[in-house]
Short mmCIF file of N, CA and C in Angstrom, two decimals:
data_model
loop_
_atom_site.label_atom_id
_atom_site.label_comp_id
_atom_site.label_asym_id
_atom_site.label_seq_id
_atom_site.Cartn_x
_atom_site.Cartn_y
_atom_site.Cartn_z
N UNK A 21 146.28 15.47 -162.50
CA UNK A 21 146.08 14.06 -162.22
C UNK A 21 145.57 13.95 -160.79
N UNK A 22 144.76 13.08 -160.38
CA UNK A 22 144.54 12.69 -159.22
C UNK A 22 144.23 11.67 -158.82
N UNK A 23 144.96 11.52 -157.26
CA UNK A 23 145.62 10.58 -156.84
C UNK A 23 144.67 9.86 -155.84
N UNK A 24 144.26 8.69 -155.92
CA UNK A 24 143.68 8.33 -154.34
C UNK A 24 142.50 9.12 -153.73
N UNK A 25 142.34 8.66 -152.40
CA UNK A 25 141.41 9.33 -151.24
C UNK A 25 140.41 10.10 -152.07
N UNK A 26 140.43 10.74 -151.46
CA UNK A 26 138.43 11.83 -151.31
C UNK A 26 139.38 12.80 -152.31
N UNK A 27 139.80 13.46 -152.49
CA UNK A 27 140.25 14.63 -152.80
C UNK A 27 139.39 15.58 -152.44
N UNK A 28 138.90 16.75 -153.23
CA UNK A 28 138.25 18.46 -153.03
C UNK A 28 136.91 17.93 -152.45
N UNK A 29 136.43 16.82 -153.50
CA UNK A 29 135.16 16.93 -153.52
C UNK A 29 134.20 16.17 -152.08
N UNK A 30 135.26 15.25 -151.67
CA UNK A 30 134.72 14.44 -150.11
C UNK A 30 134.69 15.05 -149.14
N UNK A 31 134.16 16.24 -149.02
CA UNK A 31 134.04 17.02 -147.35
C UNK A 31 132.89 16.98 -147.78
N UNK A 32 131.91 16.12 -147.80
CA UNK A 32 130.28 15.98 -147.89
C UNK A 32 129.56 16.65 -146.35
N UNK A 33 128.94 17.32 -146.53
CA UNK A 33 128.14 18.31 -144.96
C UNK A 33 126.49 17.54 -145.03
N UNK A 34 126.43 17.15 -143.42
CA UNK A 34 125.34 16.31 -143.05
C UNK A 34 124.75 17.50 -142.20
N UNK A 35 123.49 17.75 -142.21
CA UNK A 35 122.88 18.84 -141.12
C UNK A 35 123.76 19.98 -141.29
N UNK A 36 123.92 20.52 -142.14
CA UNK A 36 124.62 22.03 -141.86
C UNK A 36 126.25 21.74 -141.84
N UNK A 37 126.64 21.03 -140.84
CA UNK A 37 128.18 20.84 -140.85
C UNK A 37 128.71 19.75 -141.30
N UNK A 38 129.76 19.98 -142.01
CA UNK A 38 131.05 18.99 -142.99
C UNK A 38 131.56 17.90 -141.83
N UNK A 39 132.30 17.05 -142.21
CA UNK A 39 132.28 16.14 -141.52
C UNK A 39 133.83 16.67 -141.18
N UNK A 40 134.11 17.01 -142.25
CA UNK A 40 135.44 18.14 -141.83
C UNK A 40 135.17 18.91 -140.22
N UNK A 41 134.76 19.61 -139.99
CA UNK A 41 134.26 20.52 -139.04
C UNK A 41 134.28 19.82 -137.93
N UNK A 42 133.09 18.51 -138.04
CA UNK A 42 133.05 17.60 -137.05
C UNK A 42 134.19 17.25 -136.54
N UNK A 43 134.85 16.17 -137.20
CA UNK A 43 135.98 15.90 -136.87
C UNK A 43 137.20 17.01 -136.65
N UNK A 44 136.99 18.06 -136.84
CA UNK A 44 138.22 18.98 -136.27
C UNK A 44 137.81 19.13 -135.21
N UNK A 45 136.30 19.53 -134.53
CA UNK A 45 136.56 20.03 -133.47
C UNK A 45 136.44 18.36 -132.37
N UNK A 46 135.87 17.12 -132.83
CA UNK A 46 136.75 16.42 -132.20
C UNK A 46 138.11 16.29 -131.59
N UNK A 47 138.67 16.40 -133.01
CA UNK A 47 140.30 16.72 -133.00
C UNK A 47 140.81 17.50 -131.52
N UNK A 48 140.57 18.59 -131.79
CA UNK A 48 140.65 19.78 -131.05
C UNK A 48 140.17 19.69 -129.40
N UNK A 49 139.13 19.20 -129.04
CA UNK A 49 138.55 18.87 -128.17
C UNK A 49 139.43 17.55 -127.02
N UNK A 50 140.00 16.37 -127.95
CA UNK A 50 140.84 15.88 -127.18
C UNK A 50 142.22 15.99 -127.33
N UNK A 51 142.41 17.30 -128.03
CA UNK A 51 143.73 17.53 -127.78
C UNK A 51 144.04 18.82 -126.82
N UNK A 52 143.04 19.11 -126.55
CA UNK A 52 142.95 20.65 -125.28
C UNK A 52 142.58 19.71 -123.72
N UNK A 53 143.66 19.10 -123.22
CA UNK A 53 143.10 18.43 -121.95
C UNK A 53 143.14 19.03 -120.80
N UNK A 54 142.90 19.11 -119.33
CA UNK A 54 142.87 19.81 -118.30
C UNK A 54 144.35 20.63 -117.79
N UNK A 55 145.28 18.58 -118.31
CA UNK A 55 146.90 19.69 -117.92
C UNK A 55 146.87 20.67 -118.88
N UNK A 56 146.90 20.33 -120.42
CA UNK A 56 147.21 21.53 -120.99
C UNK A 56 146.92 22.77 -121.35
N UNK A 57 145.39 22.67 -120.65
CA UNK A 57 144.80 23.85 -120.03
C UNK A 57 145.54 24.67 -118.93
N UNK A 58 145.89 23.99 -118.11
CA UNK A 58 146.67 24.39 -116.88
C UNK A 58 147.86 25.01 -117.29
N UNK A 59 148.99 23.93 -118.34
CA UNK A 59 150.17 24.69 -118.88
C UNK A 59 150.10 26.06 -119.87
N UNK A 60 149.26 26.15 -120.17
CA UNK A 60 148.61 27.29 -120.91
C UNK A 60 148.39 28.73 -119.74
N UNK A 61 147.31 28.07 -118.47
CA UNK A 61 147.42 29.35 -117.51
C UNK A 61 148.63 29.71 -117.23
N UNK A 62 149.80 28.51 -116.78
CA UNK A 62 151.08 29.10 -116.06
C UNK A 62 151.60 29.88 -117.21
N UNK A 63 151.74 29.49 -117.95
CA UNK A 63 152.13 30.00 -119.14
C UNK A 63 151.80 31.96 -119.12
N UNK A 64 150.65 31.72 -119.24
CA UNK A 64 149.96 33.20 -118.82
C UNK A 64 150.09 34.24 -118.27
N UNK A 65 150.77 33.00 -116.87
CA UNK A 65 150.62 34.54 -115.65
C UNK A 65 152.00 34.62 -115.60
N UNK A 66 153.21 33.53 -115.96
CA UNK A 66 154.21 33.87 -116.19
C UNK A 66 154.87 35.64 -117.26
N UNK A 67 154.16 35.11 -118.42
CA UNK A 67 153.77 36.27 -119.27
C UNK A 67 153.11 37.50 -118.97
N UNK A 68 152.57 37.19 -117.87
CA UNK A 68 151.63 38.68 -117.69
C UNK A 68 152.75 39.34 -116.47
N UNK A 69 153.27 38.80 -115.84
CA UNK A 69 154.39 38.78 -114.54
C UNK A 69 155.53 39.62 -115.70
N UNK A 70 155.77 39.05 -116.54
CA UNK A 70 157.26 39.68 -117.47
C UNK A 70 156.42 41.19 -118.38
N UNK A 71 155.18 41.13 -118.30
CA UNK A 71 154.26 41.71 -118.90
C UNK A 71 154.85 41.82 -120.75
N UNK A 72 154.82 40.64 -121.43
CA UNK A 72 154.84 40.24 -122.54
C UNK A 72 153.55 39.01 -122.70
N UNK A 73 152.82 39.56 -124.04
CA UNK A 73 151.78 38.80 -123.82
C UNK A 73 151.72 37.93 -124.89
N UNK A 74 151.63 36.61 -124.97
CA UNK A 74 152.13 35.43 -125.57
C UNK A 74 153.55 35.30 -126.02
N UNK A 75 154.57 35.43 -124.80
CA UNK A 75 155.59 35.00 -125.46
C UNK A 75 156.14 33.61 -125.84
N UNK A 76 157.26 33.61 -126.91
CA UNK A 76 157.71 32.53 -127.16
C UNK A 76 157.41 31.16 -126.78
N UNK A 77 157.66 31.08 -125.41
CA UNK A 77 157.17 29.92 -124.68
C UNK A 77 155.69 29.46 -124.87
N UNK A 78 154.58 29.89 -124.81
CA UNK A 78 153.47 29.69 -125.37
C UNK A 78 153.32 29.15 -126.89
N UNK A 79 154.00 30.03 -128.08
CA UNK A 79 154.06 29.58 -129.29
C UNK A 79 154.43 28.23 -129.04
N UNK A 80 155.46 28.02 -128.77
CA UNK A 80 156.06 26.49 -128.73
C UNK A 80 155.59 25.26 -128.56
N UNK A 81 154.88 25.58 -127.27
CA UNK A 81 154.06 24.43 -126.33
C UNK A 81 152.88 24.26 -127.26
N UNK A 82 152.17 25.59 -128.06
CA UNK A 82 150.96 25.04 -128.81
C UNK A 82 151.47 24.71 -129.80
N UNK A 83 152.65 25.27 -130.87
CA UNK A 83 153.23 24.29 -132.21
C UNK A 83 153.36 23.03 -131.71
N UNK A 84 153.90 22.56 -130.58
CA UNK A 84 154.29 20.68 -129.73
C UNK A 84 153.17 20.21 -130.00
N UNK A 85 152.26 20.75 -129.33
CA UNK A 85 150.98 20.04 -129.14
C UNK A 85 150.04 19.98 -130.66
N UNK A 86 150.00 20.85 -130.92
CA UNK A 86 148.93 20.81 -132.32
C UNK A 86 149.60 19.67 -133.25
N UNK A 87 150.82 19.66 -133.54
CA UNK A 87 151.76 18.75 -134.40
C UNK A 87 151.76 17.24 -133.81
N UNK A 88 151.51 17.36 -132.41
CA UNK A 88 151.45 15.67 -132.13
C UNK A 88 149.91 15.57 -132.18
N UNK A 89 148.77 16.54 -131.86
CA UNK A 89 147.96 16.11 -131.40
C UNK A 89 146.92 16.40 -132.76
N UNK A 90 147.17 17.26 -133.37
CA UNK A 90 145.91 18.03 -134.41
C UNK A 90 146.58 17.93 -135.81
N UNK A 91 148.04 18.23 -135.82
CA UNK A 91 148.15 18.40 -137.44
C UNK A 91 147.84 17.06 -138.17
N UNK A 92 147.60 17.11 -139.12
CA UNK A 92 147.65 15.74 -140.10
C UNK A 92 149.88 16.00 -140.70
N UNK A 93 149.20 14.43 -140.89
CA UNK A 93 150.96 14.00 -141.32
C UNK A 93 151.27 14.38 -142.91
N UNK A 94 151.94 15.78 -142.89
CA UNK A 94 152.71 16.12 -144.21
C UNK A 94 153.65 15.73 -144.88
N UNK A 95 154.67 15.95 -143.96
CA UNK A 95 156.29 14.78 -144.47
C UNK A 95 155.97 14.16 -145.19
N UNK A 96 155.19 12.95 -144.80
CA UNK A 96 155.21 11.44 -145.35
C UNK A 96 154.43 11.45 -147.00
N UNK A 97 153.48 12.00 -146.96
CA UNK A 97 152.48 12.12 -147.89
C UNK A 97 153.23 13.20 -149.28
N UNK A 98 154.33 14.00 -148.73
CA UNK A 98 154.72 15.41 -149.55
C UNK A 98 156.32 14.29 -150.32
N UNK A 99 156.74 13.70 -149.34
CA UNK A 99 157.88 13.15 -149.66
C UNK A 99 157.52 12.00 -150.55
N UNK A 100 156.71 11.35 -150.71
CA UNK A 100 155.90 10.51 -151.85
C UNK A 100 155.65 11.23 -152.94
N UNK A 101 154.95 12.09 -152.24
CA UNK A 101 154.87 13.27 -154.13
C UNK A 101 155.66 13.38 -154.66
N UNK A 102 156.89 14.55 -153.69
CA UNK A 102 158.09 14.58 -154.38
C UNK A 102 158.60 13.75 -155.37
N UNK A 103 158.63 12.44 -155.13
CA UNK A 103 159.19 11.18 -155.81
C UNK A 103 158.21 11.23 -156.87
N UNK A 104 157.03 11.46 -156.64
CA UNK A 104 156.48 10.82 -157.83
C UNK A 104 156.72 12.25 -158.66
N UNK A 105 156.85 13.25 -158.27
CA UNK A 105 157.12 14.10 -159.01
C UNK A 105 158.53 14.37 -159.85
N UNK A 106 159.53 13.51 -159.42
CA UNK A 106 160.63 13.54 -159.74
C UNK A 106 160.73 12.48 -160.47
N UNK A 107 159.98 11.10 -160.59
CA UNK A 107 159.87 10.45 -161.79
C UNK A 107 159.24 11.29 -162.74
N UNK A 108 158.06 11.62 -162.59
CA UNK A 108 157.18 12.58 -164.29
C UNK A 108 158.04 13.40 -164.64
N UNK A 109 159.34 13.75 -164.00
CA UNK A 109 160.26 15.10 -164.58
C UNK A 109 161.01 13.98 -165.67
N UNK A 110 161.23 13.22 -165.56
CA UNK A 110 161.92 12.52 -166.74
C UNK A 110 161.49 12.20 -167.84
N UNK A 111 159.83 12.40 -168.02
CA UNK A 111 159.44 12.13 -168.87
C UNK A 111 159.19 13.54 -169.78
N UNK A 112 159.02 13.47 -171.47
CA UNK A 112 159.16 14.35 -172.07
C UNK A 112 158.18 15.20 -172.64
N UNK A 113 157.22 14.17 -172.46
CA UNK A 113 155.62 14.73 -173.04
C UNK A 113 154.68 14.72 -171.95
N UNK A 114 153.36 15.39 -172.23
CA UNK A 114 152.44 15.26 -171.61
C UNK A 114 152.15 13.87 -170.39
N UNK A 115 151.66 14.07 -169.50
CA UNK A 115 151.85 13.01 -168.97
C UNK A 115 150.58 12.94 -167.97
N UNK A 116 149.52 11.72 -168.07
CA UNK A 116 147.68 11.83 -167.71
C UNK A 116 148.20 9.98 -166.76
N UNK A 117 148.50 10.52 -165.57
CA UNK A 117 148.11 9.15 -165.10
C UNK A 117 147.16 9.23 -163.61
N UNK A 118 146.58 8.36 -163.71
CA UNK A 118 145.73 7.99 -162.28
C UNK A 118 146.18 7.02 -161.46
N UNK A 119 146.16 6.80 -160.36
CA UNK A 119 146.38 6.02 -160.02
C UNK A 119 144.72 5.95 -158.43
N UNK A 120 144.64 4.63 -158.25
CA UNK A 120 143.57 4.26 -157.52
C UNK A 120 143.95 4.97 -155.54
N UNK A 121 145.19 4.61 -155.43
CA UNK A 121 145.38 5.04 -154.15
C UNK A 121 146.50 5.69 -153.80
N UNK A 122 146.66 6.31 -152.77
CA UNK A 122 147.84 6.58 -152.90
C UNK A 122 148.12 6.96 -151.01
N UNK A 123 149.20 6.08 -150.38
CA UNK A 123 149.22 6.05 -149.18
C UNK A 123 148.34 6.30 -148.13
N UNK A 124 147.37 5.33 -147.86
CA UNK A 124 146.37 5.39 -147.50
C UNK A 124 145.25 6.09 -147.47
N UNK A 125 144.74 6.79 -146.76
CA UNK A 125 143.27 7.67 -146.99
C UNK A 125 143.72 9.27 -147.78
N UNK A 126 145.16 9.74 -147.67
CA UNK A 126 145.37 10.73 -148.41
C UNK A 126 145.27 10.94 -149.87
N UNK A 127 145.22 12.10 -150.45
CA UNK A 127 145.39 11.75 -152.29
C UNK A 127 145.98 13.46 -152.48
N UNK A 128 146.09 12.79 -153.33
CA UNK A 128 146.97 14.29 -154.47
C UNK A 128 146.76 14.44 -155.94
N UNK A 129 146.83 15.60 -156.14
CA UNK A 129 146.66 15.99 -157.54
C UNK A 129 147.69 16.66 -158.28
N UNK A 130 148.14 15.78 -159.07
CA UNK A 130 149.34 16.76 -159.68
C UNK A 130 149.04 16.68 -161.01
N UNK A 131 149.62 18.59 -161.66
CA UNK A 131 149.36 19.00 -162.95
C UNK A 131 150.14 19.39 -163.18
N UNK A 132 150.36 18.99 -164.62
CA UNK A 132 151.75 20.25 -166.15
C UNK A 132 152.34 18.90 -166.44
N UNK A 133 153.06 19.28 -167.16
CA UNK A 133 154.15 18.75 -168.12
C UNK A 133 155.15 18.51 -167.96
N UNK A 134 156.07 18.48 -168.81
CA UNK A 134 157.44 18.05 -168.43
C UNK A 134 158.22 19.60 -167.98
N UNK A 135 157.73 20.42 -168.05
CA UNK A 135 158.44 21.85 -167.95
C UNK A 135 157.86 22.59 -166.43
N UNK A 136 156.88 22.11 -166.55
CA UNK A 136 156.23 23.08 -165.42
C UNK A 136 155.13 22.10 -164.72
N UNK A 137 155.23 21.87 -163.13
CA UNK A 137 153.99 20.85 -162.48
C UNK A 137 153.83 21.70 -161.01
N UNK A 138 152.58 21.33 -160.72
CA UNK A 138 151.94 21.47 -159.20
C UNK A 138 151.29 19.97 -158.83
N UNK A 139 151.45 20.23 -157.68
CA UNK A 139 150.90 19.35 -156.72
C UNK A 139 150.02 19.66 -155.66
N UNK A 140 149.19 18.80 -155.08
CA UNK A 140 148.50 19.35 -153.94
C UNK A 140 148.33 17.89 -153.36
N UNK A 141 147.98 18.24 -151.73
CA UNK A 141 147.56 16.85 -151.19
C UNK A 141 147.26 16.95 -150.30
N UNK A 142 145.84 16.31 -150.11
CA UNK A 142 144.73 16.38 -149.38
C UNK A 142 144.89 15.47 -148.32
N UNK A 143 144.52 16.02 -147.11
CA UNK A 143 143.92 14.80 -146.21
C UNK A 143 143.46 14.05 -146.14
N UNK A 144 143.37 12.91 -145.41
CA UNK A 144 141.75 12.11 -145.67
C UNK A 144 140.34 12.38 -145.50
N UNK A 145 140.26 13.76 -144.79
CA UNK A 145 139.10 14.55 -144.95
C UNK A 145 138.99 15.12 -145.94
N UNK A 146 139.65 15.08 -147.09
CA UNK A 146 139.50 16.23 -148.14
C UNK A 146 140.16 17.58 -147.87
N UNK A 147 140.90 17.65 -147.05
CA UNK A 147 141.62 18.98 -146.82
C UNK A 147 142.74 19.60 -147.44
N UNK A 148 142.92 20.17 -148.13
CA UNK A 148 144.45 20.78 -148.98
C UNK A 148 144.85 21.01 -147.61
N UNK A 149 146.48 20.34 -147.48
CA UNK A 149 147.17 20.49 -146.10
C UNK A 149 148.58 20.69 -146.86
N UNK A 150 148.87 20.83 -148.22
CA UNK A 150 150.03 21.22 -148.51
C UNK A 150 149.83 21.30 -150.63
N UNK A 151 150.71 21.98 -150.81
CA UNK A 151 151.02 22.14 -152.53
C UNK A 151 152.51 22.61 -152.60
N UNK A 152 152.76 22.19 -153.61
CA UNK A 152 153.96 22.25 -154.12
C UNK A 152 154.05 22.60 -155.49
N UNK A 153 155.06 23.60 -155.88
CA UNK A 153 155.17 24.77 -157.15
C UNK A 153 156.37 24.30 -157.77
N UNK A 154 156.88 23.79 -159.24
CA UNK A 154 158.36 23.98 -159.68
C UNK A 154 158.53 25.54 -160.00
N UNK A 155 157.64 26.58 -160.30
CA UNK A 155 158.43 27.42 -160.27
C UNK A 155 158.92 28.37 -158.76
N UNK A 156 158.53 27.80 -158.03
CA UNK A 156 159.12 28.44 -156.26
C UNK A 156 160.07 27.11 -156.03
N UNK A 157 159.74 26.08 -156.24
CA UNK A 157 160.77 25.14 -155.84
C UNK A 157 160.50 24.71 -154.65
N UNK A 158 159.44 24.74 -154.00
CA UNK A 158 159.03 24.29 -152.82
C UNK A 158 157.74 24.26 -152.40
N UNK A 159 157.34 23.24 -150.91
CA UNK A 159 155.93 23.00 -150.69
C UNK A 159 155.90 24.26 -149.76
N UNK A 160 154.17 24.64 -149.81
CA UNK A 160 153.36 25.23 -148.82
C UNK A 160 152.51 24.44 -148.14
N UNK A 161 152.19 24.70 -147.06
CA UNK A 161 151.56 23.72 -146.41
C UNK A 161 150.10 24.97 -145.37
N UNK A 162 148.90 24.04 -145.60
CA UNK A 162 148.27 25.13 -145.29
C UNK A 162 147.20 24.24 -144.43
N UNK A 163 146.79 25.31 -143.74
CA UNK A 163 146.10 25.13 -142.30
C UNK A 163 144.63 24.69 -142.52
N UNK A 164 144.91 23.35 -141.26
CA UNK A 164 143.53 22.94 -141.65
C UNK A 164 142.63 23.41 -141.00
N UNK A 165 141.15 23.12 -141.19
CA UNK A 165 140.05 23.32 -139.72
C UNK A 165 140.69 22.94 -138.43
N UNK A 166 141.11 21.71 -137.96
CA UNK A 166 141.07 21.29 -136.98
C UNK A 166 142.17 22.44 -136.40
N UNK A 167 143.66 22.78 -137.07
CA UNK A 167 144.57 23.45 -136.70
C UNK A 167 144.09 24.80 -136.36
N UNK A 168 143.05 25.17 -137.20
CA UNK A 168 142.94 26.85 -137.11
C UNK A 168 141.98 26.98 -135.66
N UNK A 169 141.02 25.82 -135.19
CA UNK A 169 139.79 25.83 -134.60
C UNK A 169 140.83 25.62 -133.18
N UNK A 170 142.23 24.67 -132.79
CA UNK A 170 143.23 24.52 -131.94
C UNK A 170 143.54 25.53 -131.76
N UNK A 171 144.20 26.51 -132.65
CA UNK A 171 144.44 27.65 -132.42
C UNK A 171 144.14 28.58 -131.67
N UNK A 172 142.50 29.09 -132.26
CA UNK A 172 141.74 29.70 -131.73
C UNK A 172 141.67 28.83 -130.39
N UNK A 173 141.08 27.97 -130.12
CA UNK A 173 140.57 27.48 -128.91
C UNK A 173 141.76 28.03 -127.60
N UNK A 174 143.29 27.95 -127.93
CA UNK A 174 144.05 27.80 -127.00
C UNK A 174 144.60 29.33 -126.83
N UNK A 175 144.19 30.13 -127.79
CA UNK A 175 144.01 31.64 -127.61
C UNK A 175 143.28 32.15 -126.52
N UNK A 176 142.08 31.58 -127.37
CA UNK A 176 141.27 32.03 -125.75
C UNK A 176 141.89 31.71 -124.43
N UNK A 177 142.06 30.74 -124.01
CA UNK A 177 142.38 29.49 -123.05
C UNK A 177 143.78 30.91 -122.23
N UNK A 178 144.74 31.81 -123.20
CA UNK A 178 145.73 32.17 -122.87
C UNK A 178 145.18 33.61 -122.22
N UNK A 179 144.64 34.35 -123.40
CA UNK A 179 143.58 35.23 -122.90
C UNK A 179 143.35 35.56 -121.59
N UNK A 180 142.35 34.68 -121.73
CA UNK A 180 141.53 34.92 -119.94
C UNK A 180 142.32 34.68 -119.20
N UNK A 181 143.52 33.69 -119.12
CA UNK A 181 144.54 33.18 -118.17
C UNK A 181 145.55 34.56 -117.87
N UNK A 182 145.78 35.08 -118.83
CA UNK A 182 146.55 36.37 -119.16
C UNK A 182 145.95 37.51 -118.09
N UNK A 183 144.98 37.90 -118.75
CA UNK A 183 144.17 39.06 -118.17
C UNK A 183 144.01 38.67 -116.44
N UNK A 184 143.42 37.21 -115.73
CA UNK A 184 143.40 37.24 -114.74
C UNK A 184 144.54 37.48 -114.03
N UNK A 185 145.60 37.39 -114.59
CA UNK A 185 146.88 37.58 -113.93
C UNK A 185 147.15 38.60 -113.86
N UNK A 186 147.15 39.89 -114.82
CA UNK A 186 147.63 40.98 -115.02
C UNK A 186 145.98 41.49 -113.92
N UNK A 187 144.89 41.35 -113.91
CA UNK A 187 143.74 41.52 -112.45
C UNK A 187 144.66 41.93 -111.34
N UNK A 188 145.09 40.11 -111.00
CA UNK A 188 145.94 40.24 -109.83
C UNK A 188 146.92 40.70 -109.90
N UNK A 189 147.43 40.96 -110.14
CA UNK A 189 148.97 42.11 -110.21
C UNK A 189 148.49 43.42 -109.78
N UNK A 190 147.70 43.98 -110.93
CA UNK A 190 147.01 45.19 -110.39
C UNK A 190 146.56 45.12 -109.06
N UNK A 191 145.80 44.10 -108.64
CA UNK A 191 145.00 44.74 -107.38
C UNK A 191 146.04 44.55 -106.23
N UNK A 192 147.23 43.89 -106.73
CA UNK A 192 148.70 43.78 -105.42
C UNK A 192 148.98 45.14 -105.53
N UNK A 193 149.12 45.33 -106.22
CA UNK A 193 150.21 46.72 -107.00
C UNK A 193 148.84 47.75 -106.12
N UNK A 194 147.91 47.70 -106.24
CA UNK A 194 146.98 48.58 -105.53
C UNK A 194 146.74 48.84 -104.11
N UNK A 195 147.51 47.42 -103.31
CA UNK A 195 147.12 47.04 -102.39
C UNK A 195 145.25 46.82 -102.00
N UNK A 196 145.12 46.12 -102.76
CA UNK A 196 143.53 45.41 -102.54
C UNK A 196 143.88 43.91 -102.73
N UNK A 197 143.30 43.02 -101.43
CA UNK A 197 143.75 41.73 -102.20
C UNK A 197 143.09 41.45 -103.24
N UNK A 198 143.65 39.98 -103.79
CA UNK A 198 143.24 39.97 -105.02
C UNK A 198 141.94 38.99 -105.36
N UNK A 199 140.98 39.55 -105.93
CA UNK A 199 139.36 38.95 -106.11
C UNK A 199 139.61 37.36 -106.65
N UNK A 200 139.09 36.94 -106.26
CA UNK A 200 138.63 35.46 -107.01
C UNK A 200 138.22 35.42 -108.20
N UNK A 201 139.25 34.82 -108.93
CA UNK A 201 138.95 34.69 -110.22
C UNK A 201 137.32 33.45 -110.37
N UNK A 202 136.71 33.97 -111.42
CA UNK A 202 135.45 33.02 -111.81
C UNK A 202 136.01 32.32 -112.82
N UNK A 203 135.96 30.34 -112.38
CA UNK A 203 135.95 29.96 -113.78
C UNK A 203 135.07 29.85 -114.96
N UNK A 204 135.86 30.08 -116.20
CA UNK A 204 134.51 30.08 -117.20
C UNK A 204 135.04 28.86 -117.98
N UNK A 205 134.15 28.08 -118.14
CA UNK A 205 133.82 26.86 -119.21
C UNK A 205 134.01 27.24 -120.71
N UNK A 206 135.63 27.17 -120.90
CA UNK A 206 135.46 26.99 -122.49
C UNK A 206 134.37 26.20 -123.53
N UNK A 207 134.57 24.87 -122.93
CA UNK A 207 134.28 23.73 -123.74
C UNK A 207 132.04 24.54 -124.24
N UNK A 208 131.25 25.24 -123.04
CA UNK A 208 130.11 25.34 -122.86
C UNK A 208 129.71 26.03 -124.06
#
């Protein structure tokens, strides 16, 4: 059955790139700002100082940020399914309904019977951002463009922040002072 929004088929691509794409690396773009560029270096050289490279503390600050700033909203959209999935369990037969919308620009598709159903539910870009199995008994939730492209972006960002630190360490530890780091322009 399917529910609402764009589902699979609305990631329509204008010039080469999906509008998906577009809008992730929008996404992505104002959610990587100068501080959290910055909290990302300290982050870095803290890590390169303990010489552990992305620890914990890093994971965290980018799960905070991607979830306020990049993820799309699962809860809300999965916990609606649920329900609607927990009404069709009462029913005994086959069961074909549509419905026109379903909590605003999101939609979902749910299939089977009274014995066995899946679910899925898309973004308003058309993105599978989660499914749900009765025989596991639970949702998966899966990564969108914008999340994977955040990702990557703030990898790098740790990277170079990393390495310049562990530079300077070395060239203390060498006794050479330590060279001037060059900045390089992610965004270029």
């Amino acid at each position: 059955m399917q529910i609402g929004g764009l589902g699979v088929n609305g990631a329509a691509a204008f010039d080469g790139t999906s509008q998906i794409q577009k809008s992730a690396k929008k996404t992505v773009k104002n959610a990587i700002t100068d501080g959290f560029v910055k909290q990302i270096q300290a982050l870095a050289r803290e890590d390169a100082q303990k010489g552990i490279y992305m620890d914990k503390g890093f994971s965290q600050l980018r799960r905070a940020r991607m979830e306020q700033y990049v993820s799309p909203d699962r809860a809300g959209p999965m916990a609606k399914v649920n329900s609607v999935m927990n009404t069709l369990k009462k029913e005994q037969e086959r069961i074909k309904v549509y419905l026109e919308r379903l909590f605003g620009d999101y939609s979902a598709e749910i299939k089977g019977d009274s014995t066995f159903r899946t679910a899925e539910v898309y973004s308003p870009e058309g993105e599978l951002i989660a499914s749900y199995s009765d025989f596991y008994g639970q949702w998966t939730t899966h990564q969108t463009k914008a999340e994977l492209h955040f990702i990557t972006e703030t990898d790098m960002i740790y990277l170079q922040a990393f390495r310049e630190a562990r530079a300077e360490m070395n060239a203390v530890a060498q006794g050479q002072p330590p060279a001037d780091t060059a900045a390089v322009d992610i965004w270029a």
